[in-house]
Coordinates of C-alpha atoms in Angstrom, one line a residue:
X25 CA 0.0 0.0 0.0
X26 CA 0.8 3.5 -1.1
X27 CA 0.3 5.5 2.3
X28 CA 1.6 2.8 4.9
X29 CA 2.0 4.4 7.3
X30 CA -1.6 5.8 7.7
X31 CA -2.8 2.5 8.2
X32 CA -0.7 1.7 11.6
X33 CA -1.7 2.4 15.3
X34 CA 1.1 4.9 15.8
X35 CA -0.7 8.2 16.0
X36 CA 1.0 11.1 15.7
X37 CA -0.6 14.5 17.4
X38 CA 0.2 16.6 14.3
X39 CA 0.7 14.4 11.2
X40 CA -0.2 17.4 9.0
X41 CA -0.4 20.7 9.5
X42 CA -1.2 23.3 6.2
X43 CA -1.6 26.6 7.1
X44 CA -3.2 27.4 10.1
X45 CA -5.1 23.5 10.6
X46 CA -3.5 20.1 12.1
X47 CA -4.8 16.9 12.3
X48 CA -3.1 13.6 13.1
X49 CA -3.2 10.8 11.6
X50 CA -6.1 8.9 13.2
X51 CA -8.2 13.0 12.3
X52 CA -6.4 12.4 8.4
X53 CA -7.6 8.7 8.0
X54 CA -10.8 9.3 9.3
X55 CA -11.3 12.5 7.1
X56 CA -10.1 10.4 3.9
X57 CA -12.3 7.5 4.6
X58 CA -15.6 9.6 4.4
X59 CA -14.2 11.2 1.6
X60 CA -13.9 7.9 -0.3
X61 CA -17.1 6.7 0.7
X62 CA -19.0 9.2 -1.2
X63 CA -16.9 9.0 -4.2
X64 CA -19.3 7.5 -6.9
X65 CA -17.8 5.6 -9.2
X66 CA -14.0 4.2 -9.9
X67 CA -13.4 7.8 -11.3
X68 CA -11.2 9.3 -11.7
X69 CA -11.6 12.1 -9.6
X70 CA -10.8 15.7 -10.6
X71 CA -9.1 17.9 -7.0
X72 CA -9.0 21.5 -7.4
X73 CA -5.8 21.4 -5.8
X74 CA -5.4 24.1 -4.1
X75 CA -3.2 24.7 -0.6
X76 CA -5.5 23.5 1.5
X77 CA -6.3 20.9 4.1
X78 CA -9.1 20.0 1.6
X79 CA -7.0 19.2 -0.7
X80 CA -4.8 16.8 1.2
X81 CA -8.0 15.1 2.7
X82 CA -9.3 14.8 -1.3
X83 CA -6.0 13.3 -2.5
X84 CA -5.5 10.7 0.4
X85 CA -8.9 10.0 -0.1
X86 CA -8.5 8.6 -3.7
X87 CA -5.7 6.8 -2.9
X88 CA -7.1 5.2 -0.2
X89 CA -9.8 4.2 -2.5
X90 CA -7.7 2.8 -5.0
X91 CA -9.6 5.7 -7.3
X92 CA -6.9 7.6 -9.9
X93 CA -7.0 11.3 -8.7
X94 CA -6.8 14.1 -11.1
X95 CA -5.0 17.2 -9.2
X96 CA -5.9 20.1 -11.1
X97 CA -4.0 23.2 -11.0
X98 CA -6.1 26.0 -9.0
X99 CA -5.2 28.4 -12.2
X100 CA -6.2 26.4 -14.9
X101 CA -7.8 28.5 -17.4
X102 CA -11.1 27.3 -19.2
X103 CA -9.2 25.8 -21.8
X104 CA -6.5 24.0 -20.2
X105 CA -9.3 23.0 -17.4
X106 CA -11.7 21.9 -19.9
X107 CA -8.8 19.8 -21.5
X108 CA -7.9 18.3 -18.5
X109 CA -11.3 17.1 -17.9
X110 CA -11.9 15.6 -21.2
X111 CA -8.6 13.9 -21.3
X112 CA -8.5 12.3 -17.9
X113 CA -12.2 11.0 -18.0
X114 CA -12.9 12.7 -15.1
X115 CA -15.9 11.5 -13.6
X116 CA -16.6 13.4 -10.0
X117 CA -15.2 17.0 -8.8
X118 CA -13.9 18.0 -5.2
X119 CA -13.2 21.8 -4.4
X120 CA -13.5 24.9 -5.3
X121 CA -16.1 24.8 -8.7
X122 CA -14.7 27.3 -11.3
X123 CA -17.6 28.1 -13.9
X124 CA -18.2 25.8 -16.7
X125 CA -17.3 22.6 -14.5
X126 CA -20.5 20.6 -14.0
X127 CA -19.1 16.7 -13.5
X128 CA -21.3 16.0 -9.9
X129 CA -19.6 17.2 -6.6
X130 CA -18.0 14.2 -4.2
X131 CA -19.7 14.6 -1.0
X132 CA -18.0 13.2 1.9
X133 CA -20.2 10.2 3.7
X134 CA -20.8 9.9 7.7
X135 CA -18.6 7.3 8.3
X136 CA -15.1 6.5 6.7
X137 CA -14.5 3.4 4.6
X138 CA -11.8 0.8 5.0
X139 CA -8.6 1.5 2.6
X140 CA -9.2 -0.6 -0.1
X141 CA -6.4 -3.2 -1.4
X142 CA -6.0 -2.1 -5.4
X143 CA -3.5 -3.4 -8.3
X144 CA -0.3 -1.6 -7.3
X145 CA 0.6 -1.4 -11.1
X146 CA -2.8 0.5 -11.8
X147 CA -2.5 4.9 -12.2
X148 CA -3.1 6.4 -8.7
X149 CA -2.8 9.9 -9.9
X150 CA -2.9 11.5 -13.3
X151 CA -0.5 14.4 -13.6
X152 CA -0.3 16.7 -16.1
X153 CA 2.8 18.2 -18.0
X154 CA 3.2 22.0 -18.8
X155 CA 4.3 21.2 -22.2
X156 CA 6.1 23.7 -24.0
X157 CA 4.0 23.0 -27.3
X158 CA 0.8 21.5 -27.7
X159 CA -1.9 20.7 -24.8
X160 CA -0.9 19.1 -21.6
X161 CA -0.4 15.2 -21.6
X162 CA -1.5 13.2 -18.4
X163 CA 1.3 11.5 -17.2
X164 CA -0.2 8.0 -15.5
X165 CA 1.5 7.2 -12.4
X166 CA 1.0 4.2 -10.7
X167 CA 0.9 3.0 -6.6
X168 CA 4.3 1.1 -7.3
X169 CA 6.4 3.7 -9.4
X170 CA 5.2 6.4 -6.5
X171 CA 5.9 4.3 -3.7
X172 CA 9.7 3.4 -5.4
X173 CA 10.2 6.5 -5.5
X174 CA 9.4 8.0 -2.4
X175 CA 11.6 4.9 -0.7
X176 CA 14.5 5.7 -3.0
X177 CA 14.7 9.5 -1.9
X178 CA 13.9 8.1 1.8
X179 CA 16.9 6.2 1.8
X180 CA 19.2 8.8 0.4
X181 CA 18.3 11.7 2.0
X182 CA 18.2 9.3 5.5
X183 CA 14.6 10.5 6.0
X184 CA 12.9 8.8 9.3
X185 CA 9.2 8.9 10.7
X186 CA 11.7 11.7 13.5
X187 CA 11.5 14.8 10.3
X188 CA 9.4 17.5 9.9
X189 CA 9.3 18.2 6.1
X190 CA 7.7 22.1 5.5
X191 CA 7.3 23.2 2.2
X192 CA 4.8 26.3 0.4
X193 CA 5.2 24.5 -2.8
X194 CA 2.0 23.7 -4.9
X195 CA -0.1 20.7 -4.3
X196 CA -0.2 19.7 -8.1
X197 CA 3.2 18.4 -8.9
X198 CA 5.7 15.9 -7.8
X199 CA 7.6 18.1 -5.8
X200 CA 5.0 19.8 -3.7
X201 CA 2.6 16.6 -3.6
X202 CA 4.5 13.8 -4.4
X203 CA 7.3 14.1 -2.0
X204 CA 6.2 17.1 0.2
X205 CA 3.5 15.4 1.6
X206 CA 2.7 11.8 0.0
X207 CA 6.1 11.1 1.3
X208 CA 5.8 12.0 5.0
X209 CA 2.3 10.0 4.5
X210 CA 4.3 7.0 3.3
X211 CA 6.5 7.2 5.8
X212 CA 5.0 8.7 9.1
X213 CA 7.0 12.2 9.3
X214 CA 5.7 15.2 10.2
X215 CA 4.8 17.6 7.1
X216 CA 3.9 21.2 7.5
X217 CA 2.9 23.2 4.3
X218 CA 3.1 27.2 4.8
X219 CA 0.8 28.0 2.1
X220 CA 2.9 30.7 1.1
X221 CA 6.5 29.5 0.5
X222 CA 7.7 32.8 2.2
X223 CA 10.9 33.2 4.4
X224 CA 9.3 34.4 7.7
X225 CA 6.4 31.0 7.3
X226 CA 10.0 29.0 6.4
X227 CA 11.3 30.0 9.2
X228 CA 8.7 29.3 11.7
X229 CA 8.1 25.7 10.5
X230 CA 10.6 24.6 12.8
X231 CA 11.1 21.4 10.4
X232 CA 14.3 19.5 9.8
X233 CA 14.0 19.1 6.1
X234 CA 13.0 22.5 3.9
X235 CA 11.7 21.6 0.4
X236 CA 11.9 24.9 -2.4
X237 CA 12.9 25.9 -5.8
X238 CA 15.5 28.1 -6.6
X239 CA 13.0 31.5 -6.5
X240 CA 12.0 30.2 -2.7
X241 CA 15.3 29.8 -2.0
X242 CA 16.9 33.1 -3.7
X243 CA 13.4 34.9 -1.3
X244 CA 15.0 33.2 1.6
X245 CA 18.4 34.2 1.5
X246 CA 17.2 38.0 1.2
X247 CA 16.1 37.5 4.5
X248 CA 19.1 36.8 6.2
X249 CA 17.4 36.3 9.6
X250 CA 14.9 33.4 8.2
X251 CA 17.8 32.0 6.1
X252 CA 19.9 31.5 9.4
X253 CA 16.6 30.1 11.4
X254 CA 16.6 27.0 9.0
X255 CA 20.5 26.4 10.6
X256 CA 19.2 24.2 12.4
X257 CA 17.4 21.9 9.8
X258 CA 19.5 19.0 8.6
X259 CA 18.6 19.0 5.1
X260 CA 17.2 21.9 2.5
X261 CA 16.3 20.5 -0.7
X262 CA 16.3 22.4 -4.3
X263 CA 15.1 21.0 -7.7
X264 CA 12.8 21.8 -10.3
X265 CA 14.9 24.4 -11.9
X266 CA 19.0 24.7 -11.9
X267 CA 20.1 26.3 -8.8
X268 CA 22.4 29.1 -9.6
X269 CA 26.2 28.5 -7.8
X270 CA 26.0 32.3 -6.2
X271 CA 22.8 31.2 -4.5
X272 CA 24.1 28.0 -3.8
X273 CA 27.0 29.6 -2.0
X274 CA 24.3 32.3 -0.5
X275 CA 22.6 29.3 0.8
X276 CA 25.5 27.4 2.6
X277 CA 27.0 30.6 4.3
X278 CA 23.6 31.5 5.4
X279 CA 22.2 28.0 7.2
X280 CA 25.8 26.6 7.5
X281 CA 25.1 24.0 5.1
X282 CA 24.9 23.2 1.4
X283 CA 22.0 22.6 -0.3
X284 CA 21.1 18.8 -1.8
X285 CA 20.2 19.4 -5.2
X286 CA 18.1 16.8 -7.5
X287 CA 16.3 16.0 -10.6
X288 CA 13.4 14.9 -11.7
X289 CA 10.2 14.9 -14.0
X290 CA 6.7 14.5 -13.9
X291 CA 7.6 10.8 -15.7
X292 CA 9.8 9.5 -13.8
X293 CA 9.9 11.5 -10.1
X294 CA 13.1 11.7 -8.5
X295 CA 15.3 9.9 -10.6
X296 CA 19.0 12.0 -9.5
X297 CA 19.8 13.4 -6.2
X298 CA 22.7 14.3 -3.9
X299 CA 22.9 12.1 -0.6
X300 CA 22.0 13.7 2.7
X301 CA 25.6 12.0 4.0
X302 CA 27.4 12.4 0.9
X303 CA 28.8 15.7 -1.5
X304 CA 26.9 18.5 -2.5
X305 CA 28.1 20.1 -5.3
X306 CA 27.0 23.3 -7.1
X307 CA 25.3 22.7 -10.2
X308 CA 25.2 19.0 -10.4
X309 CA 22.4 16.5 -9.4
X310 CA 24.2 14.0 -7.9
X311 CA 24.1 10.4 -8.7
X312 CA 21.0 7.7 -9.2
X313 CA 18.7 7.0 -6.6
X314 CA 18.3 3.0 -5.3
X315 CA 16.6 1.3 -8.5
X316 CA 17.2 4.1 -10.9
X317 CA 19.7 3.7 -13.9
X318 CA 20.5 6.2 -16.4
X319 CA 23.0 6.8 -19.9
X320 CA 23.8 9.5 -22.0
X321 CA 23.3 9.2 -25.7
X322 CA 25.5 11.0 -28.5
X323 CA 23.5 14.2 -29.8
X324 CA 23.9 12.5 -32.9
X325 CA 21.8 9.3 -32.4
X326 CA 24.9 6.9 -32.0
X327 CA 23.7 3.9 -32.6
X328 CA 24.4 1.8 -29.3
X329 CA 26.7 4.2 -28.3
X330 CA 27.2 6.2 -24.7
X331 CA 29.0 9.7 -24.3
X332 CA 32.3 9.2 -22.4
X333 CA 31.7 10.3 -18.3
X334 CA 34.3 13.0 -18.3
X335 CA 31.8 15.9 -17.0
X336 CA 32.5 17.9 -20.1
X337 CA 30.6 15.6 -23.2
X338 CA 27.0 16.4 -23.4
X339 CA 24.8 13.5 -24.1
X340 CA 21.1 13.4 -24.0
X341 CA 19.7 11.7 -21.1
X342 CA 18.0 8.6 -20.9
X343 CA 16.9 6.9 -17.5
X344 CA 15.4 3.6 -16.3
X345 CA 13.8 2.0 -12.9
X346 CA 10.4 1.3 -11.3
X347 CA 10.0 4.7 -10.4
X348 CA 8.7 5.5 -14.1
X349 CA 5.5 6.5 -15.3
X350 CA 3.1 4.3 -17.1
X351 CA 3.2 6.1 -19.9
X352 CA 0.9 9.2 -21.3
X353 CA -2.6 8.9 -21.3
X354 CA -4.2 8.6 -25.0
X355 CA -1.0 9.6 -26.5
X356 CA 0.9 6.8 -28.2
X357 CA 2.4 9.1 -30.3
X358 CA 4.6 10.6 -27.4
X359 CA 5.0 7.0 -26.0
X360 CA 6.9 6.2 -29.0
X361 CA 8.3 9.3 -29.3
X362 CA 9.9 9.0 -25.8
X363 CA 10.2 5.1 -25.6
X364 CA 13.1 3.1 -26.7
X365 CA 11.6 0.0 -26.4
X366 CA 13.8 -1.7 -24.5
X367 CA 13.0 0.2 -20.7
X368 CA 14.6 3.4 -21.2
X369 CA 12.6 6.6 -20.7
X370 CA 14.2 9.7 -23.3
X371 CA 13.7 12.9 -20.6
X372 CA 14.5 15.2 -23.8
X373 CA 17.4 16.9 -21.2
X374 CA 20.9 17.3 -22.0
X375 CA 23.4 16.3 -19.4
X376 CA 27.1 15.8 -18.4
X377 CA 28.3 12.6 -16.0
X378 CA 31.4 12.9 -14.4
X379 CA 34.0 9.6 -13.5
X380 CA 32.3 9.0 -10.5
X381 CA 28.7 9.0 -11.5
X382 CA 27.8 12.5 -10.7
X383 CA 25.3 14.4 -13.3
X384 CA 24.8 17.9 -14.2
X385 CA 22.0 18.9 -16.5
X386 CA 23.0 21.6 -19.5
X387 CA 19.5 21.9 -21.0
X388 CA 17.0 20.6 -23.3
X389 CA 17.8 19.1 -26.0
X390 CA 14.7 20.6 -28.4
X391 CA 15.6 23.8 -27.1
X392 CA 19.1 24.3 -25.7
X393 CA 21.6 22.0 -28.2
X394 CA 23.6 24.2 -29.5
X395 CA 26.3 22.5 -32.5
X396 CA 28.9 25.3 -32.3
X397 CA 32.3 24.6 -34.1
X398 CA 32.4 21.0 -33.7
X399 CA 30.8 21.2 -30.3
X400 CA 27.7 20.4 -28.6
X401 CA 27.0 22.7 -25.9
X402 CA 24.0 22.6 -23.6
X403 CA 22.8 26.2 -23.4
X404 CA 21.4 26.0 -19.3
X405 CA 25.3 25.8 -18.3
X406 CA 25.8 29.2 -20.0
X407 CA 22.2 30.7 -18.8
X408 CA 23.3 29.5 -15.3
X409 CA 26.5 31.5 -15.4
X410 CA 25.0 34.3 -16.6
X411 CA 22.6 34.5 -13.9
X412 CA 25.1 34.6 -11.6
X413 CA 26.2 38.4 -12.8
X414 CA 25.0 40.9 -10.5
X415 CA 23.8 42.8 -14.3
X416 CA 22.0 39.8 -15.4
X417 CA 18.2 40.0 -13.6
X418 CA 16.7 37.1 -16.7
X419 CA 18.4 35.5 -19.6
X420 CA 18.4 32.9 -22.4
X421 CA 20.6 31.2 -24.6
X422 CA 20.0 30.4 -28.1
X423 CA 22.3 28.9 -31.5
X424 CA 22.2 31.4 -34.2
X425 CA 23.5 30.5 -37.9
X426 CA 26.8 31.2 -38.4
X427 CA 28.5 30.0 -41.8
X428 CA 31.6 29.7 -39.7
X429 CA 30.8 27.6 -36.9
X430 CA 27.7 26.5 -38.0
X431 CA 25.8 28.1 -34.9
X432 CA 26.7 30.5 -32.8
X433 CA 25.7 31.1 -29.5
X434 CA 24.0 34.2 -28.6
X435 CA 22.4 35.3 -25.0
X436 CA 19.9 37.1 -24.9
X437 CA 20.1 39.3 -21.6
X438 CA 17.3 41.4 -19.3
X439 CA 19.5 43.7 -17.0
X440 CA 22.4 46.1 -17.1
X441 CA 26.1 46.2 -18.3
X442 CA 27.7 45.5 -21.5
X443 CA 27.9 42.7 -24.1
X444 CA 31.6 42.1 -23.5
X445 CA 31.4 42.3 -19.7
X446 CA 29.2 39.2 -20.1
X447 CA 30.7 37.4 -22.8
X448 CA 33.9 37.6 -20.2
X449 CA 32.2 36.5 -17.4
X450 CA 31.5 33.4 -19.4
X451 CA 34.8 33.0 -20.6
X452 CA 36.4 33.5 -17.2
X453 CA 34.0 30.4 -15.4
X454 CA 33.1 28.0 -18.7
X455 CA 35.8 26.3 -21.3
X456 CA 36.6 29.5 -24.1
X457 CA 34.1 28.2 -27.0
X458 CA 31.1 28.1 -24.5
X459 CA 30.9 31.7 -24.4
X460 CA 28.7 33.5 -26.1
X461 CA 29.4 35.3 -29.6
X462 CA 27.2 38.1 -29.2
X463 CA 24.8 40.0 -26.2
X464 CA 21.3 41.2 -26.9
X465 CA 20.0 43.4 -24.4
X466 CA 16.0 42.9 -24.5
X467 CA 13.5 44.4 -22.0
X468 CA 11.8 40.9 -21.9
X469 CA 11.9 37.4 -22.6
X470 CA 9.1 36.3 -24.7
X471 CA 6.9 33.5 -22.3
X472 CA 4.0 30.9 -22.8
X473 CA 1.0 31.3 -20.2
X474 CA 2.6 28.6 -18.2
X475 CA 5.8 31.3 -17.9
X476 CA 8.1 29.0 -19.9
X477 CA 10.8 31.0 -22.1
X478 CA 10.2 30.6 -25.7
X479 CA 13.4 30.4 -27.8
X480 CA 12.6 29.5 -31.1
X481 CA 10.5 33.7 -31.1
X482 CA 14.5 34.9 -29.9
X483 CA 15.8 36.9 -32.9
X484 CA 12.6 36.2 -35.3

């Protein structure tokens, strides 16, 4: 069973807190069960996930109820809401009703049901992808690949029932849901979600493990005072977007440790990850987590071939394990696109692996290849240096035709200084032909409504 730990007679006095409400874990089973029982049907059930209590109560419930759970985004427009809906098969709602939703409302029952024993291999939760083009795909996710997951990150990050994990991350994606609070449910921790992932509710968590993305994290260490409150946690966790090294360091001389950095997808959770006992290093992901394998591929579709592990050769990313998703939902064209056939998941990123295993992520490969000179160079290594110029506020990275070298590689800066300021910077932290050929100051970067950069409008 997913949610083990829910189902033994240990009862802790605050097994979740979000916000302002507790309850423990007998108040959390209870509240789940009579959610399930008035689920109608074997759904699956759409959660307007917002940060809420209800929300946790909604999700457990499913799972308990071996029903696949739908979270949806709190600001979802009618389009991307209405696509969701159709996709999944959505058959009952629970939240907040936005207008045009009219699937029938699940209405708790008086008296909680027993956790029902389901087919570990069947979906337990339907997450969507952003997607940079074309509508959102539901990524199936089954009771096994979750549960491997969680157990692989609990064992690496030395996680024990003794943690407080606190985290104002949203309650629709892996990191916020998945791990924030499915795994202190799996494995009997205390979880406390701030709502708002601000310094000051960071700070008063009192928790020993800090979940946040680099913009929670740069937040944090603008308030010194909250930054040096979490000095007393034993673990603060970044992922979801490269951590720049400045805030990296920012971070360490702050809380008087170094971050644990890790990577990840909706597909295949937590796949990467620094140990809790082992290095942290800025800018790399650390090494496989227990039942997770990866590879690197040439950029040039060598066939049965593997980039050499020398931290410089970018190769594109493949990885394996029972941590994986089931694949997308109604959309065998991206199965094939990102199967190999043989077990291996295609992630679409670009990364480097050093001799002894460790992995640092340079980009995506539709968007950030670059084939400069004779060179492949991952464009998020370069945007990452950039950022960490006190004149660089946003920036991206692009390959622009060059009948010398083929492509050359142009930044495309929001901030202050001059070009050659920043092509030095480069020069002075990367190998020579990473830097960039040419600076374009712009007052913005053009973004899709999910706040994605989009390259391929740079320079049209």
């Amino acid at each position: 069973m997913l949610l083990t730990s829910l189902t033994d007679s240990q009862d802790l006095e605050r097994a979740v807190t979000v916000g302002e409400e507790t309850l423990s874990r007998s108040e959390l089973v209870d509240r789940a069960g009579r959610f399930a029982a008035g689920i109608p049907d074997d759904g699956p059930v759409a959660v307007h996930a917002t940060a809420s209590m209800d929300t946790v109560v909604a999700i457990t419930g499913c799972l308990l109820a071996g029903v696949p759970v739908v979270p949806v985004p709190p600001d979802s427009g009618p389009a991307e809401l209405g696509h969701l809906l159709r996709d999944s098969g959505a058959t009952s709602w629970s939240g907040e009703r936005p207008d045009g939703i009219d699937l029938p409302a699940v209405v708790p029952g008086t008296a909680a049901v027993s956790p029902r024993e389901t087919d570990p291999e069947a979906t337990a939760m339907l997450l969507y992808t952003s997607g940079t083009t074309g509508a959102p795909k539901g990524a199936q996710l089954s009771g096994r690949a979750i549960a491997a997951g969680l157990d692989g990150l609990i064992e690496v990050w030395d996680w024990t029932p003794d943690d407080t994990v606190a985290h104002g991350l949203p309650l629709f994606h892996v990191h916020g849901l998945i791990l924030g609070v499915l795994g202190s449910l799996r494995l009997g921790s205390r979880v406390v979600h701030t709502v708002k992932p601000q310094p000051a509710r960071y700070a008063a968590a009192g928790a020993s493990m800090y979940f946040g993305v680099p913009t929670v994290w740069n937040r944090i260490v603008d308030d010194p005072a909250s930054a040096k409150a979490l000095g007393g946690a034993r673990l603060l966790v970044s992922g979801s977007a490269p951590l720049p090294a400045s805030l990296f360091e920012r971070i360490a001389g702050l809380t008087g440790q170094a971050p644990v950095e890790r990577y990840g997808m909706t597909e295949t959770m937590i796949t990467l990850s620094a140990h809790a006992a082992g290095e942290r290093r800025a800018g790399w992901v650390g090494l496989p987590v227990p039942g997770a394998q990866t590879r690197l591929r040439p950029a040039d579709d060598g066939a049965g071939e593997t980039v050499p592990d020398d931290g410089e050769t970018v190769g594109r990313l493949e990885v394996r394990g029972p941590m994986l998703f089931s694949g997308y939902l109604n959309r065998p064209d991206a199965n094939a696109e990102t199967s190999t056939g043989d077990g291996w998941f295609r992630t679409g990123d670009l990364a480097v692996r050093d001799p002894g295993g460790f992995h640092r992520i340079v980009g995506r490969e539709s968007t950030d290849l670059i084939k400069s000179g004779g060179y492949r160079i991952g464009s998020g290594e370069i945007e990452a240096v950039l950022m960490d110029h006190p004149a660089v506020a946003e920036c991206a990275v692009v390959g622009a035709a060059d009948p010398d070298l083929g492509q050359k590689i142009v930044a495309y800066v929001v901030g202050e200084g001059t070009g050659q300021a920043l092509i030095d910077h480069v020069a002075s932290q990367l190998s020579w032909h990473k830097r960039p050929r040419e600076v374009v100051f712009v007052e913005a970067l053009p973004r899709n409504p999910m706040g994605k950069v989009q390259k391929k409008l740079l320079g049209s």
